[in-house]
Every structure is written in structure tokens, then in C-alpha cells.
CSV table of C-alpha atoms in Angstrom, one decimal:
chain,number,residue,atom,x,y,z
O,87,MET,CA,37.5,-68.6,24.6
O,88,ALA,CA,39.0,-69.8,21.4
O,89,THR,CA,38.4,-73.7,21.1
O,90,GLN,CA,41.4,-76.0,21.8
O,91,ASN,CA,43.0,-77.9,19.2
O,92,PRO,CA,40.3,-77.6,16.5
O,93,ALA,CA,40.7,-79.0,12.8
O,94,THR,CA,41.1,-76.3,10.4
O,95,ARG,CA,37.9,-75.0,9.6
O,96,LYS,CA,37.0,-71.8,7.2
O,97,ALA,CA,36.4,-68.7,8.7
O,98,ALA,CA,32.8,-67.0,8.3
O,99,ILE,CA,32.3,-63.6,6.4
O,100,VAL,CA,29.2,-62.1,8.5
O,101,GLY,CA,29.1,-59.0,7.0
O,102,GLY,CA,30.6,-55.7,6.2
O,103,ASN,CA,30.3,-52.0,6.5
O,104,ARG,CA,32.3,-49.0,5.0
O,105,ILE,CA,31.7,-45.3,5.0
O,106,PRO,CA,30.7,-43.9,1.5
O,107,PHE,CA,33.9,-43.4,-0.4
O,108,ALA,CA,34.9,-39.8,-1.5
O,109,ARG,CA,37.1,-38.3,-4.0
O,110,SER,CA,39.9,-36.6,-2.5
O,111,ASN,CA,39.9,-33.0,-1.4
O,112,SER,CA,35.9,-33.2,-1.1
O,113,ALA,CA,33.4,-34.7,1.8
O,114,TYR,CA,36.3,-36.0,3.9
O,115,ALA,CA,38.6,-33.1,3.2
O,116,GLN,CA,39.0,-32.4,7.4
O,117,ALA,CA,38.8,-36.3,8.3
O,118,SER,CA,41.5,-38.1,9.4
O,119,ASN,CA,42.3,-41.9,8.8
O,120,GLN,CA,41.6,-42.4,12.4
O,121,ASP,CA,38.1,-40.3,12.2
O,122,MET,CA,37.1,-42.8,9.1
O,123,LEU,CA,38.1,-46.3,10.4
O,124,THR,CA,36.8,-45.1,13.9
O,125,ALA,CA,33.3,-44.4,12.5
O,126,THR,CA,33.8,-47.4,10.0
O,127,LEU,CA,34.2,-50.0,13.1
O,128,ASP,CA,31.2,-48.2,15.0
O,129,GLY,CA,29.2,-48.7,11.9
O,130,LEU,CA,29.8,-52.6,12.0
O,131,VAL,CA,29.4,-52.6,15.7
O,132,ALA,CA,26.0,-50.9,15.3
O,133,ARG,CA,24.9,-53.4,12.6
O,134,PHE,CA,25.9,-56.3,14.4
O,135,GLY,CA,25.0,-55.7,17.9
O,136,LEU,CA,29.0,-55.7,19.5
O,137,GLN,CA,28.4,-52.3,21.5
O,138,GLY,CA,30.7,-52.6,24.5
O,139,GLU,CA,32.0,-56.0,23.3
O,140,SER,CA,35.5,-57.5,22.4
O,141,VAL,CA,36.2,-59.5,19.3
O,142,GLY,CA,39.1,-61.6,19.2
O,143,GLU,CA,41.2,-58.8,17.2
O,144,VAL,CA,40.9,-56.2,14.7
O,145,VAL,CA,43.4,-56.0,12.1
O,146,ALA,CA,43.3,-52.6,9.6
O,147,GLY,CA,45.9,-50.6,8.1
O,148,ALA,CA,46.5,-47.2,6.0
O,149,VAL,CA,48.9,-46.8,3.1
O,150,LEU,CA,49.4,-43.3,3.8
O,151,LYS,CA,49.9,-42.6,7.7
O,152,HIS,CA,51.2,-39.9,9.6
O,153,ALA,CA,53.5,-40.1,12.6
O,154,ARG,CA,50.8,-40.0,15.2
O,155,ASP,CA,49.1,-43.2,13.8
O,156,PHE,CA,51.5,-45.6,14.8
O,157,ASN,CA,49.2,-47.5,16.3
O,158,LEU,CA,45.9,-46.4,14.3
O,159,THR,CA,43.9,-49.1,14.4
O,160,ARG,CA,44.3,-49.7,18.0
O,161,GLU,CA,43.4,-46.3,18.9
O,162,SER,CA,40.7,-46.5,16.6
O,163,VAL,CA,39.2,-49.3,18.7
O,164,LEU,CA,39.4,-47.3,21.8
O,165,GLY,CA,37.4,-44.8,19.9
O,166,SER,CA,34.8,-46.9,18.9
O,167,ARG,CA,32.2,-48.7,21.1
O,168,LEU,CA,34.2,-51.9,20.8
O,169,ALA,CA,35.2,-52.9,24.3
O,170,PRO,CA,38.6,-51.3,25.3
O,171,THR,CA,39.8,-55.1,26.0
O,172,THR,CA,39.9,-55.8,22.1
O,173,PRO,CA,43.4,-56.4,20.8
O,174,ALA,CA,44.0,-54.7,17.5
O,175,TYR,CA,47.1,-54.0,15.1
O,176,ASP,CA,48.4,-52.1,12.0
O,177,VAL,CA,49.4,-54.1,8.6
O,178,GLN,CA,50.2,-52.6,5.5
O,179,GLN,CA,50.5,-54.3,1.9
O,180,ALA,CA,49.8,-51.4,-0.3
O,181,CYS,CA,46.1,-51.9,-2.0
O,182,GLY,CA,46.1,-55.3,-0.8
O,183,THR,CA,46.1,-54.3,2.7
O,184,GLY,CA,42.3,-54.8,3.4
O,185,LEU,CA,42.2,-58.3,1.8
O,186,GLU,CA,45.6,-59.1,3.6
O,187,ALA,CA,43.7,-58.0,6.8
O,188,ALA,CA,40.9,-60.6,6.0
O,189,ILE,CA,43.3,-63.5,5.5
O,190,LEU,CA,44.9,-62.6,8.8
O,191,VAL,CA,41.9,-62.5,10.4
O,192,ALA,CA,40.3,-65.4,8.6
O,193,ASN,CA,43.8,-67.7,9.3
O,194,LYS,CA,43.8,-67.1,13.0
O,195,ILE,CA,39.6,-68.0,12.9
O,196,ALA,CA,40.7,-71.0,10.9
O,197,LEU,CA,43.5,-72.5,13.4
O,198,GLY,CA,41.1,-72.1,16.2
O,199,GLN,CA,43.0,-68.8,17.6
O,200,ILE,CA,40.0,-66.9,17.7
O,201,GLU,CA,36.5,-67.2,17.4
O,202,SER,CA,35.9,-63.7,15.6
O,203,GLY,CA,37.7,-60.5,14.1
O,204,ILE,CA,37.2,-57.5,12.3
O,205,ALA,CA,39.5,-56.6,9.3
O,206,GLY,CA,39.6,-53.6,7.7
O,207,GLY,CA,41.5,-50.7,6.0
O,208,VAL,CA,41.4,-46.9,5.5
O,209,ASP,CA,43.3,-44.1,3.8
O,210,THR,CA,42.9,-40.4,3.0
O,211,THR,CA,44.4,-38.5,0.4
O,212,SER,CA,43.2,-35.3,1.6
O,213,ASP,CA,45.0,-35.5,4.8
O,214,ALA,CA,48.0,-37.1,3.3
O,215,PRO,CA,51.5,-36.7,5.9
O,216,LEU,CA,53.7,-34.2,4.8
O,217,ALA,CA,57.4,-34.7,5.8
O,218,VAL,CA,60.0,-32.1,6.4
O,219,SER,CA,63.5,-32.3,4.6
O,220,ASP,CA,66.0,-34.6,6.1
O,221,ASP,CA,68.4,-31.2,7.0
O,222,LEU,CA,65.4,-29.4,8.3
O,223,ARG,CA,64.4,-32.7,10.3
O,224,ARG,CA,68.4,-32.9,11.7
O,225,VAL,CA,67.8,-29.3,12.7
O,226,LEU,CA,64.6,-29.7,14.7
O,227,ILE,CA,66.1,-32.8,16.6
O,228,SER,CA,68.8,-30.4,17.7
O,229,LEU,CA,66.7,-28.2,19.0
O,230,ASN,CA,64.8,-30.3,21.0
O,231,ASN,CA,67.5,-31.9,22.6
O,232,ALA,CA,68.9,-28.6,23.4
O,233,LYS,CA,69.7,-27.9,27.0
O,234,THR,CA,70.2,-24.2,27.1
O,235,VAL,CA,68.6,-21.1,25.0
O,236,GLN,CA,72.1,-20.5,23.3
O,237,ASP,CA,72.2,-24.1,22.0
O,238,ARG,CA,68.4,-23.4,20.8
O,239,LEU,CA,69.5,-20.4,19.1
O,240,LYS,CA,72.7,-22.2,17.5
O,241,ALA,CA,70.3,-24.8,16.2
O,242,LEU,CA,67.4,-22.2,15.0
O,243,ALA,CA,70.7,-20.4,13.3
O,244,ARG,CA,71.2,-23.7,11.5
O,245,ILE,CA,67.8,-23.5,9.1
O,246,ARG,CA,67.9,-22.3,5.6
O,247,PRO,CA,65.2,-21.1,3.3
O,248,GLY,CA,66.1,-24.3,1.1
O,249,MET,CA,65.1,-26.3,4.0
O,250,ILE,CA,61.3,-25.3,4.6
O,251,ALA,CA,59.9,-26.9,1.5
O,252,PRO,CA,57.9,-30.0,2.8
O,253,ASP,CA,58.7,-33.7,1.3
O,254,MET,CA,55.2,-33.9,-0.4
O,255,PRO,CA,54.1,-37.7,-0.7
O,256,ARG,CA,54.7,-38.9,-4.3
O,257,ASN,CA,52.4,-41.3,-6.2
O,258,ALA,CA,55.6,-42.9,-7.7
O,259,GLU,CA,57.4,-46.2,-7.6
O,260,PRO,CA,60.4,-45.5,-5.6
O,261,ARG,CA,62.5,-48.0,-7.7
O,262,THR,CA,61.0,-46.4,-10.9
O,263,GLY,CA,60.1,-43.1,-10.5
O,264,LEU,CA,57.0,-43.7,-12.7
O,265,ALA,CA,53.7,-43.2,-10.9
O,266,MET,CA,51.3,-46.3,-11.3
O,267,GLY,CA,49.5,-45.1,-13.9
O,268,ASP,CA,52.5,-44.4,-16.2
O,269,HIS,CA,53.5,-48.3,-15.4
O,270,ALA,CA,49.9,-49.5,-16.2
O,271,ALA,CA,50.2,-47.5,-19.6
O,272,ILE,CA,53.2,-49.5,-20.3
O,273,THR,CA,51.3,-52.6,-19.7
O,274,ALA,CA,48.3,-51.3,-21.8
O,275,LYS,CA,50.5,-50.5,-24.6
O,276,GLU,CA,52.1,-54.1,-24.2
O,277,TRP,CA,48.9,-55.7,-24.5
O,278,GLN,CA,47.4,-54.0,-26.9
O,279,ILE,CA,44.5,-52.8,-24.7
O,280,GLY,CA,42.5,-50.1,-26.5
O,281,ARG,CA,40.8,-47.1,-25.4
O,282,GLU,CA,37.3,-47.8,-26.5
O,283,GLU,CA,37.3,-51.2,-24.4
O,284,GLN,CA,39.0,-49.5,-21.1
O,285,ASP,CA,36.3,-46.8,-21.6
O,286,GLU,CA,33.5,-49.4,-21.8
O,287,LEU,CA,34.4,-51.5,-18.7
O,288,ALA,CA,34.7,-48.0,-17.0
O,289,ALA,CA,31.2,-46.9,-17.9
O,290,ARG,CA,29.5,-50.6,-16.9
O,291,SER,CA,31.2,-49.8,-13.5
O,292,HIS,CA,29.5,-46.8,-12.8
O,293,ARG,CA,26.0,-48.2,-14.6
O,294,ASN,CA,26.5,-51.3,-12.0
O,295,MET,CA,27.3,-49.7,-9.1
O,296,ALA,CA,24.3,-46.9,-9.5
O,297,ALA,CA,22.0,-49.9,-10.1
O,298,ALA,CA,23.3,-51.6,-6.9
O,299,TYR,CA,22.8,-48.4,-5.1
O,300,ASP,CA,19.0,-48.0,-6.7
O,301,ARG,CA,18.0,-51.4,-5.4
O,302,GLY,CA,19.4,-50.8,-2.1
O,303,PHE,CA,22.4,-53.7,-2.3
O,304,PHE,CA,24.4,-51.2,-0.4
O,305,ASP,CA,22.2,-50.4,2.2
O,306,ASP,CA,23.6,-52.8,4.8
O,307,LEU,CA,27.1,-52.2,3.6
O,308,VAL,CA,27.4,-48.3,4.0
O,309,THR,CA,26.8,-46.2,6.7
O,310,PRO,CA,26.6,-42.7,6.1
O,311,PHE,CA,29.4,-40.3,7.2
O,312,LEU,CA,29.6,-36.4,7.0
O,313,GLY,CA,26.4,-35.8,5.1
O,314,LEU,CA,27.6,-38.3,2.5
O,315,ALA,CA,25.3,-41.4,1.8
O,316,ARG,CA,26.7,-42.7,-1.5
O,317,ASP,CA,30.2,-42.6,-3.0
O,318,ASN,CA,30.6,-39.3,-4.8
O,319,ASN,CA,32.5,-40.4,-7.1
O,320,VAL,CA,29.6,-42.9,-9.0
O,321,ARG,CA,28.5,-41.3,-12.3
O,322,PRO,CA,24.9,-43.4,-13.4
O,323,ASP,CA,25.2,-41.2,-16.9
O,324,SER,CA,28.7,-42.4,-17.6
O,325,SER,CA,29.1,-43.6,-21.0
O,326,VAL,CA,31.7,-44.7,-23.6
O,327,GLU,CA,30.5,-41.4,-25.6
O,328,LYS,CA,31.3,-39.0,-22.8
O,329,LEU,CA,34.9,-41.2,-21.4
O,330,ALA,CA,35.7,-40.7,-25.0
O,331,LYS,CA,36.3,-36.9,-24.5
O,332,LEU,CA,38.7,-37.2,-22.0
O,333,LYS,CA,42.7,-36.7,-22.9
O,334,PRO,CA,45.0,-39.2,-21.6
O,335,VAL,CA,46.8,-38.6,-18.4
O,336,PHE,CA,49.3,-41.5,-18.4
O,337,GLY,CA,51.7,-42.3,-20.9
O,338,LYS,CA,52.2,-38.8,-21.7
O,339,GLY,CA,53.9,-37.9,-25.0
O,340,ASP,CA,52.6,-41.5,-26.6
O,341,PRO,CA,50.3,-40.3,-29.0
O,342,ASP,CA,49.0,-43.6,-28.9
O,343,ALA,CA,48.2,-43.3,-24.8
O,344,THR,CA,44.7,-44.7,-24.0
O,345,MET,CA,44.5,-44.1,-20.3
O,346,THR,CA,42.4,-41.3,-18.8
O,347,ALA,CA,41.0,-40.0,-15.6
O,348,GLY,CA,38.0,-41.7,-16.7
O,349,ASN,CA,39.3,-45.1,-16.9
O,350,SER,CA,41.6,-44.9,-14.1
O,351,THR,CA,41.0,-44.7,-10.4
O,352,PRO,CA,40.7,-41.3,-8.7
O,353,LEU,CA,42.6,-40.2,-5.4
O,354,THR,CA,39.9,-41.1,-2.9
O,355,ASP,CA,39.4,-40.9,0.9
O,356,GLY,CA,37.4,-44.0,2.8
O,357,ALA,CA,37.5,-46.7,5.3
O,358,SER,CA,35.7,-50.5,5.2
O,359,ALA,CA,35.7,-53.3,7.7
O,360,VAL,CA,34.6,-57.0,7.5
O,361,LEU,CA,33.1,-59.1,10.6
O,362,LEU,CA,34.6,-62.4,10.2
O,363,ALA,CA,33.8,-65.5,12.6
O,364,SER,CA,33.4,-69.0,13.2
O,365,ASP,CA,30.1,-70.7,12.1
O,366,GLU,CA,29.6,-71.4,15.9
O,367,TRP,CA,30.4,-67.9,17.1
O,368,ALA,CA,28.2,-66.2,14.3
O,369,GLU,CA,25.2,-68.8,15.3
O,370,ALA,CA,25.5,-68.4,19.1
O,371,LYS,CA,25.1,-64.7,18.3
O,372,GLY,CA,22.0,-65.1,16.0
O,373,LEU,CA,24.4,-63.3,12.9
O,374,PRO,CA,24.4,-64.3,9.7
O,375,VAL,CA,26.6,-66.1,7.4
O,376,LEU,CA,27.1,-64.6,4.3
O,377,ALA,CA,30.0,-66.7,2.7
O,378,HIS,CA,33.2,-68.6,3.9
O,379,LEU,CA,36.5,-67.4,2.8
O,380,VAL,CA,37.8,-70.8,1.4
O,381,ASP,CA,41.5,-69.4,0.8
O,382,ALA,CA,44.1,-67.1,-0.4
O,383,GLN,CA,47.7,-66.8,-2.6
O,384,THR,CA,49.7,-63.6,-2.5
O,385,ALA,CA,52.4,-63.2,-5.6
O,386,ALA,CA,54.9,-60.6,-6.5
O,387,VAL,CA,56.9,-59.8,-9.4
O,388,ASP,CA,60.1,-58.4,-10.7
O,389,TYR,CA,58.6,-55.0,-12.5
O,390,VAL,CA,62.2,-53.1,-12.2
O,391,HIS,CA,64.2,-56.0,-13.9
O,392,GLY,CA,62.3,-58.6,-14.7
O,393,GLY,CA,60.5,-57.3,-17.7
O,394,GLU,CA,56.9,-57.8,-15.8
O,395,GLY,CA,53.9,-55.5,-15.4
O,396,LEU,CA,53.7,-53.4,-11.7
O,397,LEU,CA,50.1,-54.9,-11.7
O,398,MET,CA,50.4,-58.2,-13.2
O,399,ALA,CA,51.1,-60.4,-10.1
O,400,PRO,CA,47.5,-61.1,-9.3
O,401,VAL,CA,47.7,-63.0,-12.8
O,402,TYR,CA,50.5,-65.1,-11.0
O,403,ALA,CA,48.7,-65.5,-8.0
O,404,VAL,CA,45.4,-66.9,-9.2
O,405,PRO,CA,46.9,-70.1,-10.9
O,406,VAL,CA,48.7,-71.2,-8.1
O,407,LEU,CA,45.5,-70.6,-5.6
O,408,LEU,CA,43.4,-72.5,-8.3
O,409,ALA,CA,45.4,-75.6,-8.5
O,410,ARG,CA,45.5,-76.0,-4.5
O,411,ASN,CA,41.9,-75.6,-5.0
O,412,GLY,CA,41.4,-78.1,-7.5
O,413,LEU,CA,39.6,-75.3,-9.6
O,414,SER,CA,39.5,-73.9,-13.2
O,415,LEU,CA,39.2,-70.2,-13.8
O,416,GLN,CA,35.6,-70.8,-15.3
O,417,ASP,CA,34.6,-72.5,-11.9
O,418,PHE,CA,33.6,-69.0,-10.4
O,419,ASP,CA,29.9,-67.4,-10.4
O,420,PHE,CA,31.4,-64.0,-10.0
O,421,TYR,CA,34.5,-62.3,-10.4
O,422,GLU,CA,35.9,-59.3,-8.5
O,423,ILE,CA,39.0,-57.9,-10.1
O,424,HIS,CA,40.3,-54.7,-8.9
O,425,GLU,CA,39.8,-51.9,-11.4
O,426,ALA,CA,43.1,-50.0,-10.4
O,427,PHE,CA,42.7,-49.2,-13.8
O,428,ALA,CA,40.6,-50.3,-16.9
O,429,SER,CA,43.5,-51.5,-18.5
O,430,THR,CA,44.5,-53.4,-15.8
O,431,VAL,CA,41.5,-55.7,-15.6
O,432,LEU,CA,41.8,-55.7,-19.5
O,433,ALA,CA,45.5,-57.0,-19.4
O,434,THR,CA,45.0,-59.3,-16.5
O,435,MET,CA,42.5,-61.3,-18.2
O,436,LYS,CA,44.1,-61.2,-21.6
O,437,ALA,CA,47.1,-62.5,-20.0
O,438,TRP,CA,44.8,-65.6,-18.6
O,439,GLU,CA,44.1,-66.2,-22.2
O,440,ASP,CA,47.4,-66.1,-23.7
O,441,PRO,CA,48.7,-69.6,-24.6
O,442,ALA,CA,52.3,-68.6,-25.1
O,443,TYR,CA,52.3,-65.9,-21.8
O,444,CYS,CA,50.8,-68.6,-19.7
O,445,LYS,CA,53.2,-71.4,-20.9
O,446,GLU,CA,56.2,-69.1,-20.5
O,447,LYS,CA,55.5,-66.9,-17.4
O,448,LEU,CA,52.7,-69.1,-15.7
O,449,GLY,CA,54.3,-72.4,-16.1
O,450,LEU,CA,51.1,-73.7,-17.3
O,451,ASP,CA,50.4,-76.4,-20.0
O,452,ALA,CA,47.4,-74.3,-21.4
O,453,PRO,CA,46.0,-71.2,-20.8
O,454,LEU,CA,43.6,-70.5,-18.0
O,455,GLY,CA,41.1,-68.9,-20.6
O,456,SER,CA,38.4,-66.5,-20.6
O,457,ILE,CA,35.8,-65.7,-18.1
O,458,ASP,CA,32.1,-64.5,-18.4
O,459,ARG,CA,32.3,-60.9,-18.7
O,460,ALA,CA,28.6,-60.8,-17.1
O,461,LYS,CA,29.8,-62.5,-13.9
O,462,LEU,CA,32.6,-59.5,-13.4
O,463,ASN,CA,32.5,-56.9,-11.1
O,464,VAL,CA,28.8,-57.0,-11.2
O,465,HIS,CA,28.0,-54.3,-8.4
O,466,GLY,CA,30.5,-52.1,-10.0
O,467,SER,CA,34.1,-51.9,-8.4
O,468,SER,CA,36.8,-49.3,-7.9
O,469,LEU,CA,36.4,-47.4,-11.2
O,470,ALA,CA,33.1,-46.0,-9.6
O,471,ALA,CA,33.5,-45.8,-6.2
O,472,GLY,CA,37.0,-44.7,-6.0
O,473,HIS,CA,39.9,-46.5,-4.4
O,474,PRO,CA,41.2,-45.5,-0.7
O,475,PHE,CA,43.8,-47.8,-0.9
O,476,ALA,CA,43.8,-50.0,2.0
O,477,ALA,CA,39.9,-49.5,2.2
O,478,THR,CA,39.5,-51.5,-1.3
O,479,GLY,CA,40.1,-55.1,0.1
O,480,GLY,CA,37.2,-54.6,2.8
O,481,ARG,CA,35.0,-53.0,0.4
O,482,ILE,CA,35.4,-55.9,-2.0
O,483,VAL,CA,35.0,-58.7,0.4
O,484,ALA,CA,31.9,-57.6,2.0
O,485,SER,CA,30.1,-56.8,-1.5
O,486,LEU,CA,31.3,-60.3,-2.9
O,487,ALA,CA,30.0,-61.9,0.3
O,488,LYS,CA,26.9,-60.5,-0.1
O,489,THR,CA,26.6,-61.3,-3.7
O,490,LEU,CA,27.2,-64.8,-3.1
O,491,HIS,CA,24.8,-65.0,-0.4
O,492,GLU,CA,22.0,-63.3,-2.4
O,493,ALA,CA,22.7,-66.4,-5.2
O,494,GLY,CA,22.7,-68.6,-2.9
O,495,PRO,CA,24.4,-71.8,-1.4
O,496,GLY,CA,27.5,-73.2,-3.2
O,497,LYS,CA,28.3,-70.3,-5.3
O,498,ARG,CA,31.9,-69.2,-5.8
O,499,GLY,CA,34.2,-66.2,-6.3
O,500,LEU,CA,37.4,-65.1,-6.8
O,501,ILE,CA,39.1,-61.8,-6.0
O,502,SER,CA,42.1,-60.6,-7.3
O,503,ILE,CA,43.7,-57.3,-6.4
O,504,CYS,CA,47.0,-55.8,-7.6
O,505,ALA,CA,49.2,-53.5,-5.2
O,506,ALA,CA,52.1,-51.2,-5.2
O,507,GLY,CA,55.5,-52.9,-5.4
O,508,GLY,CA,54.6,-55.5,-7.9
O,509,GLN,CA,52.5,-57.5,-5.6
O,510,GLY,CA,48.9,-59.1,-5.6
O,511,VAL,CA,46.6,-60.8,-3.3
O,512,VAL,CA,43.8,-62.8,-4.6
O,513,ALA,CA,41.1,-65.0,-2.5
O,514,VAL,CA,38.2,-67.7,-2.9
O,515,LEU,CA,35.0,-66.6,-1.2
O,516,GLU,CA,32.1,-69.3,-1.2
O,517,SER,CA,28.7,-69.2,0.2
């Protein structure tokens, strides 16, 4: 039972689990969101001895969902080895979903409303939902409601060949029609982000993640699934020279386009989950506390009419978070900036260093300044692992919490995740 009227407390991150991430239409081509999320929850349950137990709640979500997945997280809980009395609900904030889920669980723990909870996310582009056209949908509804054979035949007679084509999901912003990569290409050009520095960041992400796997860093963070033991996008031999051979795929028509399939995240399938709790709950269970979720912030930018880049909202969220906690951008031992695109990471850091931008856009007296690149995405990030949209936050929270724990007490980490719709979710973790 939750503590009554406690003082606000920091939620502990006990650990995490994910299945290896897989490039779209590869190892998980036949798996559903529910399959992957259930397997991920079961891996977490096995790791922390939660079989048959009920946690405070499970919060997770997916960006791409079938109509049958209207209650995805609860159904995944019912299919897992958690107690069926565990409440669960879905959230969705595009690529920020997993981190937002962790914030929601952490806030309830902080307020004493629950003692433990699981936050997660899952996404598949291999099993993406297909919708029918509005005209065909109306005919099918009429067919379903028809009471007589004659009425059914009348409904069927209204179907025309042009109605048959499915309404395919699009990787484009509804208000601009531009793909996220095309938005990022505009930002990359505005901030003069070069091709070579993007390729360098991408190659380093692959090397860091491969090295982390080799030293066993992910042994207690990843559970094999459907024959896959590692993310199948990781390329240990990636190099700037190899990446330089790829042709741009975003910003087409621009002779100076710089964004390729190598310095952009691929479409990916996967799921992740994080176990959060009060310190007291973890101690009673004999479980570790890797870190605490100290604080978080969201922001949004007007990328449609406001002249700001689609993926620049974290740039606005971070200074608010820093000010509230009396921190500078340099007061961190590790930085996890989501690599939606290499150019996004570089533009984010460049904006924080720019005096005019920080003054005019962020309202700051001085720029936030630069960060030590050696502390950035030290175990690889989305360019190497892949990016199953809603699963990325859980991957980052669990990896950063373990990184901080390994580094020792009093270490601090910053998470920055950009999201579709011009949104950003950022958070501070501390060991």
C-alpha cells in the first residue's frame, strides 16, 4: 500500500530491459507490438523476480498502433507474468513516449501514490497499421449494419475499384507534408552542419555501442528475442570513410544535402521497459537503485509558422530544467542526446553555444555553452541501436541509469529527446 501523505521524494530507477532492436522488416517482421512489449515485460519480470506480483502501474505506449491495440499496455500486462491485478494504461508523445512514461510513473512515486511502476514503449514499422479510404470505410460500416441480404448487396454495390487502395501510414508531418528527415535537413542547412561531422558522430555511435556490447554492458539490459541477441543495426566497422560513400536521402534537390541513410536512424522494431520504485520498495525487495529521476521538462516549438526547426524543442526545454535545478549545462557527467539524426544532435549543441540564439530565442543572458563530447552517448545511441519510436526513451533511461551507477555516487546525467510535432522531452538522472 502506498505511503500516506509523504513528502515529495525522488523516484529510483531499479533497472531496465529491452529486446534487441531490429531494422524494419527483418527479425521481427512477424511480431506485433503486443508480442514485443509482452516479451520485454517478461524479461524485466524475470530479471527482478516479479513473477505473479502486482506493481503500482505499468505505463507504456506506441506511436504506430492497430485499432486492436486500443488497450495495448494492459493487454501486454495480461499476457505477461505480472499479476493480472496490475493496472496499466497507454500514453503517446511521439518519440518522447518512453521518457514521458517514465516521468509519469516517477511523478506518482514521488507523490507517494504508488511505490513501484514500470514505464515502457514499443513500436513496429514492419507491422504498421493500414487504413482503408474513408469512402470504403463508410461502405463497410453500412455493410456491417445491414439487416437484410438486399441491404448488404446494395452496400457492396457501392464499392468502386478506386476505393480499394489502402491508406498507407506516412512518415510526414501532417501540417507540412515534409518527412522528419526533410525537416531535419532544413535545420542542418540553417545551422551549417557539415557532412563529415555528421558521419563522425554516426561512426562513433556504432563504435561505442559495439564496444559496450563486447564488454557486457548490455547483458543485464537486453533479453534475446526471436533469435536476436544484439541490435542488428550495429556496425562495429563503421567509419567516416565508409559513410562518406552514401548518397543523401533527405534534402533531395539540394546540391549541398548532407543527410544519408548512414547518419540518420533507420526504421526499427523493438520495445523497452524500465522498473521504477521508491527507495523503500527497492530495499524491501533487495533490489538495486541505479539512479534517481530528479526532474523533467517538456517543450514545444512552432515549426509550422514560427521559423523554428521541427526537432529543436529540447533546446528550449533544457534551460528551463537547468534553471529550476540550479545547474549549468556543464554540471553533468554524461549526456544522452537522442540521435534521431546526427545533424539533430549537432544542431542542438550548436544552438546552446550560440550567444545570439540563446539570447533571442531562449531569453538567456549568456549561451549555455559547450559540452564535453567524450561524455556524449558513451554507449552508443539511436544511430547504432535503431529507433523504435516509443521504445527509445526506455532504452536511454535504463542505459543512462546503469552508466551513472557504474560511475559511482553523485554522478549526474542529462537526457534530451526530440519528438514529432515539434516537441521535446528532457530529464535529469542522478546516481
